[in-house]
JSON list of C-alpha atoms in Angstrom, two decimals:
[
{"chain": "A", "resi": 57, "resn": "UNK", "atom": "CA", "xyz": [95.04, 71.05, 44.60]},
{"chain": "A", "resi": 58, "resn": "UNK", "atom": "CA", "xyz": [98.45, 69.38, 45.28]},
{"chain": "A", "resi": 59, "resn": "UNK", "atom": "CA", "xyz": [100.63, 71.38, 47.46]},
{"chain": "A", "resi": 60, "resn": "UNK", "atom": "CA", "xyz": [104.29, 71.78, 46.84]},
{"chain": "A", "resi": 61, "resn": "UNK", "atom": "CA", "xyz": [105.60, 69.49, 49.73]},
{"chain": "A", "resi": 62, "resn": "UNK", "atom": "CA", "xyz": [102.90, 66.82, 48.24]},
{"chain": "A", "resi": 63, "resn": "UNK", "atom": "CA", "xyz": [105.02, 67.24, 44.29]},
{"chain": "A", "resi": 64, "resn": "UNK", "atom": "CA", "xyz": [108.62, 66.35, 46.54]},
{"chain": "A", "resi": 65, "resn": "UNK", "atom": "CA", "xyz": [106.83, 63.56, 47.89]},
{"chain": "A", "resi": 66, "resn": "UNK", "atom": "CA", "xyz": [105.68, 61.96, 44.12]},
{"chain": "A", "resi": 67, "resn": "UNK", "atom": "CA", "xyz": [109.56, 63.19, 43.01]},
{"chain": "A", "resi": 68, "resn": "UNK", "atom": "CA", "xyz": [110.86, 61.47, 45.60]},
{"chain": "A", "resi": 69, "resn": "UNK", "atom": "CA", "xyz": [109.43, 58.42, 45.49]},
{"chain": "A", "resi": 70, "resn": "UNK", "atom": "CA", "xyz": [109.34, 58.06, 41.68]},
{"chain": "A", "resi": 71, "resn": "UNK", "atom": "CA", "xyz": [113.43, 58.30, 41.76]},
{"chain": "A", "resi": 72, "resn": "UNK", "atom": "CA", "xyz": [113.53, 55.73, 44.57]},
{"chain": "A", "resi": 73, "resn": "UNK", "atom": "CA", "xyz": [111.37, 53.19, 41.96]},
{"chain": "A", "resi": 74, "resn": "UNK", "atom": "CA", "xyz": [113.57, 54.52, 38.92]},
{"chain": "A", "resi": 75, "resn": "UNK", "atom": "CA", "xyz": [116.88, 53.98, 40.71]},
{"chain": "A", "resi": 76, "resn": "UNK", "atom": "CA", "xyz": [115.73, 50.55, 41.97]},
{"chain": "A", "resi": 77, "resn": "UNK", "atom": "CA", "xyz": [113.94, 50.09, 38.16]},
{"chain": "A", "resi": 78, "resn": "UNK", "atom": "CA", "xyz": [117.72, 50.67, 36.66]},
{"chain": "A", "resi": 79, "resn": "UNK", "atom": "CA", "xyz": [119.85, 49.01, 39.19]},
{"chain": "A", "resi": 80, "resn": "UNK", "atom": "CA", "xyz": [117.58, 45.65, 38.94]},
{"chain": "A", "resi": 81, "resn": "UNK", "atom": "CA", "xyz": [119.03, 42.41, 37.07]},
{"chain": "A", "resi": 82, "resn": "UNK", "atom": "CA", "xyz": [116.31, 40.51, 36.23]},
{"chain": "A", "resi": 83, "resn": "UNK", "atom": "CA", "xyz": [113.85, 39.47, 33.65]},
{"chain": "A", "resi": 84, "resn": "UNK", "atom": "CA", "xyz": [115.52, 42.73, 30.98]},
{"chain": "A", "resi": 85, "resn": "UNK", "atom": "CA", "xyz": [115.50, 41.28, 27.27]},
{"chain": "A", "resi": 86, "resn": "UNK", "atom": "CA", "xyz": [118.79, 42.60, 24.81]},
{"chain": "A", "resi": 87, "resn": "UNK", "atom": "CA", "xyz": [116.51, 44.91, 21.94]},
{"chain": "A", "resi": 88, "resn": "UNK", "atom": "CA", "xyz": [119.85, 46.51, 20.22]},
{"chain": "A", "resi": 89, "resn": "UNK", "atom": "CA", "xyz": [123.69, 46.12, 21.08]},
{"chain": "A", "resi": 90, "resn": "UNK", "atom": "CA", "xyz": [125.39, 48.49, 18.92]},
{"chain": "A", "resi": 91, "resn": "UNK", "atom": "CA", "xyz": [128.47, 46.43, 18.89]},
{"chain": "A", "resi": 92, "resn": "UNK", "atom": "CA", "xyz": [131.02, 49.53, 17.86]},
{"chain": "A", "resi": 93, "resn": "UNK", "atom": "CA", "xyz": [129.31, 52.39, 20.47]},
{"chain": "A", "resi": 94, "resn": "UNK", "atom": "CA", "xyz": [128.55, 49.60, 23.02]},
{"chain": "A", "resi": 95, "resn": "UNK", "atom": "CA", "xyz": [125.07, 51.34, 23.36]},
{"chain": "A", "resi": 96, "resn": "UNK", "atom": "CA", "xyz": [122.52, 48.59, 24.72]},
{"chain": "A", "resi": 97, "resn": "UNK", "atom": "CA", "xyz": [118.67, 49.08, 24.93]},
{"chain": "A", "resi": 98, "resn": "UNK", "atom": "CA", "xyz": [116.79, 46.36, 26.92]},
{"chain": "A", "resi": 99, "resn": "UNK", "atom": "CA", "xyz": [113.28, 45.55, 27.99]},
{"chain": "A", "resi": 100, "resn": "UNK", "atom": "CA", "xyz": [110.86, 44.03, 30.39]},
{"chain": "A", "resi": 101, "resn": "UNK", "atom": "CA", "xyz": [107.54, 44.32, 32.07]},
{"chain": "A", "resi": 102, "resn": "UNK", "atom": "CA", "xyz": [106.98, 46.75, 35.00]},
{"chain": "A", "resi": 103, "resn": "UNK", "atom": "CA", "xyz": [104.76, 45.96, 37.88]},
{"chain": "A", "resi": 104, "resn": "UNK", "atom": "CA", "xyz": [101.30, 46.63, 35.89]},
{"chain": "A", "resi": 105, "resn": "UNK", "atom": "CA", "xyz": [102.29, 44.68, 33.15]},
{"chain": "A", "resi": 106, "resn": "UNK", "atom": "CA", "xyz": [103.56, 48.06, 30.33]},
{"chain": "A", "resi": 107, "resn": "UNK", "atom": "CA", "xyz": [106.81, 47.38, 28.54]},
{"chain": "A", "resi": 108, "resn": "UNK", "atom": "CA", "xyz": [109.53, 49.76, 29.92]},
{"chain": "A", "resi": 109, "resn": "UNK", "atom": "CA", "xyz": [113.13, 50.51, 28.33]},
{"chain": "A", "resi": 110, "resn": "UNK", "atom": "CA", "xyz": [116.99, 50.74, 29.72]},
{"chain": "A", "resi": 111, "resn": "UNK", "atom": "CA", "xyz": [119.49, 52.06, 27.59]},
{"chain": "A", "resi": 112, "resn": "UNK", "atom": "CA", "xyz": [122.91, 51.75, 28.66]},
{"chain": "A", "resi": 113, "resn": "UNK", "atom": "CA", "xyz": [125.17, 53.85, 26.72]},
{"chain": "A", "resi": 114, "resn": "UNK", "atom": "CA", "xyz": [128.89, 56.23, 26.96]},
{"chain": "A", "resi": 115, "resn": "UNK", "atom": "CA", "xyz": [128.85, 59.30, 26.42]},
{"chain": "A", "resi": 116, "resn": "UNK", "atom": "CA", "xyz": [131.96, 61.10, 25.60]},
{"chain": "A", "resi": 117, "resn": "UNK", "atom": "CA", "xyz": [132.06, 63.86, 27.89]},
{"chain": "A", "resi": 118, "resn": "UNK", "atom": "CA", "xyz": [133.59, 64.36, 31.75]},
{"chain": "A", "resi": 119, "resn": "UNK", "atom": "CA", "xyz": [130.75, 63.30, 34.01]},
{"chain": "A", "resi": 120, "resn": "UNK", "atom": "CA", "xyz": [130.42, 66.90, 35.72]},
{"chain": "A", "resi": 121, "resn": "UNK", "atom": "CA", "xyz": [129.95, 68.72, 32.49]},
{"chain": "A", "resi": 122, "resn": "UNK", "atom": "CA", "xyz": [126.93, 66.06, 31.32]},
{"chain": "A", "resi": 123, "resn": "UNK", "atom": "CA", "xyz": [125.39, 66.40, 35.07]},
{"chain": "A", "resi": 124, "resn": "UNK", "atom": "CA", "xyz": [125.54, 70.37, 34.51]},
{"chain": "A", "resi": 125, "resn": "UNK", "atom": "CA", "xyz": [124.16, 70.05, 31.23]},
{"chain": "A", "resi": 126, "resn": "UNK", "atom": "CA", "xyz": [120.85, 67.69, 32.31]},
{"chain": "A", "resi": 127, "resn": "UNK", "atom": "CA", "xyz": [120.43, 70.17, 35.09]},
{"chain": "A", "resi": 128, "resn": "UNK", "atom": "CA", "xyz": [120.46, 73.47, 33.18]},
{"chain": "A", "resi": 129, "resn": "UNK", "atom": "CA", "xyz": [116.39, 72.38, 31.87]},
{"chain": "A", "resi": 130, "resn": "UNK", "atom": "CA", "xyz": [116.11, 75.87, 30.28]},
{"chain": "A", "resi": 131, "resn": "UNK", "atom": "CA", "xyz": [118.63, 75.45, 28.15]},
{"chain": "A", "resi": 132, "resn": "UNK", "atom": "CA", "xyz": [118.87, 71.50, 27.69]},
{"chain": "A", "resi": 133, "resn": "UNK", "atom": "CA", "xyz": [117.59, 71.98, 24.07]},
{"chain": "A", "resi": 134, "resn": "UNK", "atom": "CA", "xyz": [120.76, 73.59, 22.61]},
{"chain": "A", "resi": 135, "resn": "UNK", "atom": "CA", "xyz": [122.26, 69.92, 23.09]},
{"chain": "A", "resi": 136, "resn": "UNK", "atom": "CA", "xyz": [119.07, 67.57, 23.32]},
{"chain": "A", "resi": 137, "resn": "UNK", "atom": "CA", "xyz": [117.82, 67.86, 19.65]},
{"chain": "A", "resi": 138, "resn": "UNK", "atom": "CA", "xyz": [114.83, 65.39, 20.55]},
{"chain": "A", "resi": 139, "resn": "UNK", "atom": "CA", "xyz": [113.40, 68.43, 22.31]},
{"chain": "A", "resi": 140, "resn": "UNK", "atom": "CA", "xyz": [111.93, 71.49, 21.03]},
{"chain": "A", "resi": 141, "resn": "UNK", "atom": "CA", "xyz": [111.17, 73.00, 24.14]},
{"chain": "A", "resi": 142, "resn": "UNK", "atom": "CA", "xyz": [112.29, 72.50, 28.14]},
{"chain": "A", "resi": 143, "resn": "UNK", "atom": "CA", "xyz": [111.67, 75.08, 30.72]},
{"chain": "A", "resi": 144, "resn": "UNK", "atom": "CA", "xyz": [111.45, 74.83, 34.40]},
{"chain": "A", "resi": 145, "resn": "UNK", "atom": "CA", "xyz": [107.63, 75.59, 35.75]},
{"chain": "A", "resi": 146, "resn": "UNK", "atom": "CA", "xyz": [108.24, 75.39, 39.04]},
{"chain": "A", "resi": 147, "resn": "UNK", "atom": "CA", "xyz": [111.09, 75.06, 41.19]},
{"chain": "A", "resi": 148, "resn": "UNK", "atom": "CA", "xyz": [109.66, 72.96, 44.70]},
{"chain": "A", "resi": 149, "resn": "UNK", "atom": "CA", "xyz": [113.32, 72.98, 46.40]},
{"chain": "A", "resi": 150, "resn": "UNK", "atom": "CA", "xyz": [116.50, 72.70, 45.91]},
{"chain": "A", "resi": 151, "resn": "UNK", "atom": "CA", "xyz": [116.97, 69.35, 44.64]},
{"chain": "A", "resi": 152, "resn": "UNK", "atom": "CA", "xyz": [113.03, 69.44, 42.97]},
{"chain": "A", "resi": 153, "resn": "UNK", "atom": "CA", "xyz": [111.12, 71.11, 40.06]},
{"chain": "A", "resi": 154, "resn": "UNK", "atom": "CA", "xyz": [107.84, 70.28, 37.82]},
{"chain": "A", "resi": 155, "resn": "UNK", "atom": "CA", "xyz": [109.27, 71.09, 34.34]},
{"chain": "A", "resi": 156, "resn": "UNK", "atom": "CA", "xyz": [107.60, 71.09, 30.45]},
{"chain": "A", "resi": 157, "resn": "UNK", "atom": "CA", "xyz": [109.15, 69.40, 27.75]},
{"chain": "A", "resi": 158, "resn": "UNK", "atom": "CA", "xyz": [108.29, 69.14, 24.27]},
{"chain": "A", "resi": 159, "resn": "UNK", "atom": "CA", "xyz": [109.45, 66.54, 21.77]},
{"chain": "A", "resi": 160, "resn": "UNK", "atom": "CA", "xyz": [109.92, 66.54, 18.33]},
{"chain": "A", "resi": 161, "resn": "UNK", "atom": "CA", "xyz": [108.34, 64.52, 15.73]},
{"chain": "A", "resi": 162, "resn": "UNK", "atom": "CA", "xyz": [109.94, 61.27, 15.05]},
{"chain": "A", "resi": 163, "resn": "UNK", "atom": "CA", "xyz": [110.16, 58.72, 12.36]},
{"chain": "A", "resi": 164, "resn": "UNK", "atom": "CA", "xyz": [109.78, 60.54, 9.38]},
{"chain": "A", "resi": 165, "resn": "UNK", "atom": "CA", "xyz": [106.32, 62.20, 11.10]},
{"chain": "A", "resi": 166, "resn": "UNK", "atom": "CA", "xyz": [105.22, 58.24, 12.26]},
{"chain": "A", "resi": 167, "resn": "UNK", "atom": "CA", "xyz": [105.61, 59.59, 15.55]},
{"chain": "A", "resi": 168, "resn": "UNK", "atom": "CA", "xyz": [103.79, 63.23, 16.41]},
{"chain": "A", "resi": 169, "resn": "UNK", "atom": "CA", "xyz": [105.19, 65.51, 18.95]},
{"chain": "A", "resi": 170, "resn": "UNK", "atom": "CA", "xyz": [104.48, 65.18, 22.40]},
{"chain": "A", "resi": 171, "resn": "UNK", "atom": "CA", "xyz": [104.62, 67.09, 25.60]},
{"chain": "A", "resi": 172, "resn": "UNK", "atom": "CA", "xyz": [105.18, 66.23, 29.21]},
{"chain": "A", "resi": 173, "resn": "UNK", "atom": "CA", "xyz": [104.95, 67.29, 32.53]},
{"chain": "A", "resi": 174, "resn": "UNK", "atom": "CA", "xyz": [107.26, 66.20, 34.81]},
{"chain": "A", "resi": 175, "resn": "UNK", "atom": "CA", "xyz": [108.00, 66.33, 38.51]},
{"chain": "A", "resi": 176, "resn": "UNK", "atom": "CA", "xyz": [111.44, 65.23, 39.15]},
{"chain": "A", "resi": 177, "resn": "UNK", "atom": "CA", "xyz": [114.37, 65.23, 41.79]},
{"chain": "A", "resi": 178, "resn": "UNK", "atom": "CA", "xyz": [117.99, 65.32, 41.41]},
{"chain": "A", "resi": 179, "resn": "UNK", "atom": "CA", "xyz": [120.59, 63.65, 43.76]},
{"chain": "A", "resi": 180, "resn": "UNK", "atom": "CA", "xyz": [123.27, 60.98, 44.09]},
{"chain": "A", "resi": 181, "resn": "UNK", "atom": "CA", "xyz": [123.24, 57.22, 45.09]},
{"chain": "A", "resi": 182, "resn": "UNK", "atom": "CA", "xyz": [126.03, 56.86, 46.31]},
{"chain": "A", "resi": 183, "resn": "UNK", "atom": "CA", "xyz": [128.77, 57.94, 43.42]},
{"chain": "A", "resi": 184, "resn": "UNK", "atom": "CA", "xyz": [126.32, 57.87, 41.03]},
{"chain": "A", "resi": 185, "resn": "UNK", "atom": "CA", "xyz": [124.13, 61.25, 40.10]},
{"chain": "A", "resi": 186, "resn": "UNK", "atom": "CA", "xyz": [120.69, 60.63, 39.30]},
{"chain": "A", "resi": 187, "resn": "UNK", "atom": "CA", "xyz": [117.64, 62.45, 37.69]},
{"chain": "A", "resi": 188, "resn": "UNK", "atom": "CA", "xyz": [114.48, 61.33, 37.72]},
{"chain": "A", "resi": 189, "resn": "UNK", "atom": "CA", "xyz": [111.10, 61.54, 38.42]},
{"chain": "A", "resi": 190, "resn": "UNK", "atom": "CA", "xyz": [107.50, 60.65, 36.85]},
{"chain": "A", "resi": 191, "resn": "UNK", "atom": "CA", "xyz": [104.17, 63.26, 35.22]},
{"chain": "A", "resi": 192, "resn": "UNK", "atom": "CA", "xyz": [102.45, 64.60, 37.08]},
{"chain": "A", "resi": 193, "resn": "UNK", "atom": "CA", "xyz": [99.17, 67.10, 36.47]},
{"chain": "A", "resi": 194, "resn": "UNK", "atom": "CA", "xyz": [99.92, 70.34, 37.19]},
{"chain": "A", "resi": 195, "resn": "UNK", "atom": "CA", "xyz": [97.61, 73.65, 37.09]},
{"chain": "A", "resi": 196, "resn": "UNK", "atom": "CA", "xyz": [100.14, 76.35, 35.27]},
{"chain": "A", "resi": 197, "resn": "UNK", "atom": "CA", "xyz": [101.12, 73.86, 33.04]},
{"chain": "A", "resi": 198, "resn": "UNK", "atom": "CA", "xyz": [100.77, 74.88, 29.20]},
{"chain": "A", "resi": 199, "resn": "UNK", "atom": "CA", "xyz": [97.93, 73.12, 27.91]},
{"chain": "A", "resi": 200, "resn": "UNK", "atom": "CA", "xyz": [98.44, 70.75, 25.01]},
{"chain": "A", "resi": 201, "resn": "UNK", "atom": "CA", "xyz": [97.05, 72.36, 21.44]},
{"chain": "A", "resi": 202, "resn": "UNK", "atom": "CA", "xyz": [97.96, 69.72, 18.77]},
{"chain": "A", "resi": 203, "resn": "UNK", "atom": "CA", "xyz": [100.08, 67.72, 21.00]},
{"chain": "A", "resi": 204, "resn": "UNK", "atom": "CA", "xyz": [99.46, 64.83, 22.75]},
{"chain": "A", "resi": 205, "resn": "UNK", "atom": "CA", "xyz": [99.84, 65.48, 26.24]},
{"chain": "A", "resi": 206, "resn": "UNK", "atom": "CA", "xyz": [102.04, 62.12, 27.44]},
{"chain": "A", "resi": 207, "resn": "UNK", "atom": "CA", "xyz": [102.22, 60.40, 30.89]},
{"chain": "A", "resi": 208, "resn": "UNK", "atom": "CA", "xyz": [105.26, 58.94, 31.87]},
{"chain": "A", "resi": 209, "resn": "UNK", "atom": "CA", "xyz": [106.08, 56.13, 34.72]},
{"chain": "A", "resi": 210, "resn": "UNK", "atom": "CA", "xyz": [108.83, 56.53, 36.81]},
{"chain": "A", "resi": 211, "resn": "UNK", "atom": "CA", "xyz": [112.30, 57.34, 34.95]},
{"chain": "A", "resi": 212, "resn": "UNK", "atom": "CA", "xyz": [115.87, 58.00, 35.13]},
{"chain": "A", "resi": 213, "resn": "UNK", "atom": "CA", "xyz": [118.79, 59.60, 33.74]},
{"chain": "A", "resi": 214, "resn": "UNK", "atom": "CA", "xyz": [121.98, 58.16, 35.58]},
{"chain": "A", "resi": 215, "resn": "UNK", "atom": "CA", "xyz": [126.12, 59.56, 35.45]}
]
């Protein structure tokens, strides 16, 4: 069973690799450029060889309202409309929780819901606030019915 202080470790370390993921310059490929928001979505290959995705994009909004937002989880589906469901599981300290997220379908139903379980850690490098972190398996986690359980890599949200 994977104590508490071993979930801040995997936190931790995924948002050092999503921070240094982000902040790297080479070998991303241009995917869109929305030329009027200024939105940008790039690609390239991580370390074991799976496509991974930066978007770049402005949101209209002072920073410390957006940073309040991403860290309310429990209510980040009144605004995030690609979720049907966020809720903190566990809180591990102050700047780490697992959490459960639910997305909704996608593409016209091309894409079925799916669910995640995340272990992530909030913080700042330098000026800039990040949240990240990676799935994880966790025990009082709900367990997927009809949705595909997902596994993500190391990720980031950055303000």
């Amino acid at each position: 069973m994977t104590t508490d202080a071993e979930y801040i470790k995997i936190a931790e370390e995924a948002w050092e690799e999503a921070v240094e993921i982000a902040k790297s310059t080479e070998g991303w490929k241009e995917e869109k450029n929305d030329k009027k928001t200024g939105d940008i979505v790039e690609s390239r290959k991580n370390a074991k060889g799976r496509k991974i995705y930066r978007c770049k994009a402005k949101i209209n909004i002072p920073p410390k309202l957006l940073i309040e937002a991403m860290c309310d989880t429990d209510n980040v589906t009144d605004w995030n409309k690609t979720l049907t469901e966020a809720k903190v599981l566990k809180k591990l300290s102050d700047d780490c929780a697992i959490s459960y997220q639910v997305t909704s379908d996608g593409g016209g139903g091309m894409v079925s819901a799916r669910d995640f379980v995340y272990a992530s850690k909030k913080g700042y490098e330098g000026s800039i606030f990040v949240m990240g972190g990676k799935s994880v398996e966790y025990k009082d986690a709900p367990s997927p019915s009809k949705i595909v359980r997902a596994v993500n890599g190391a990720g980031c949200q950055m303000v």
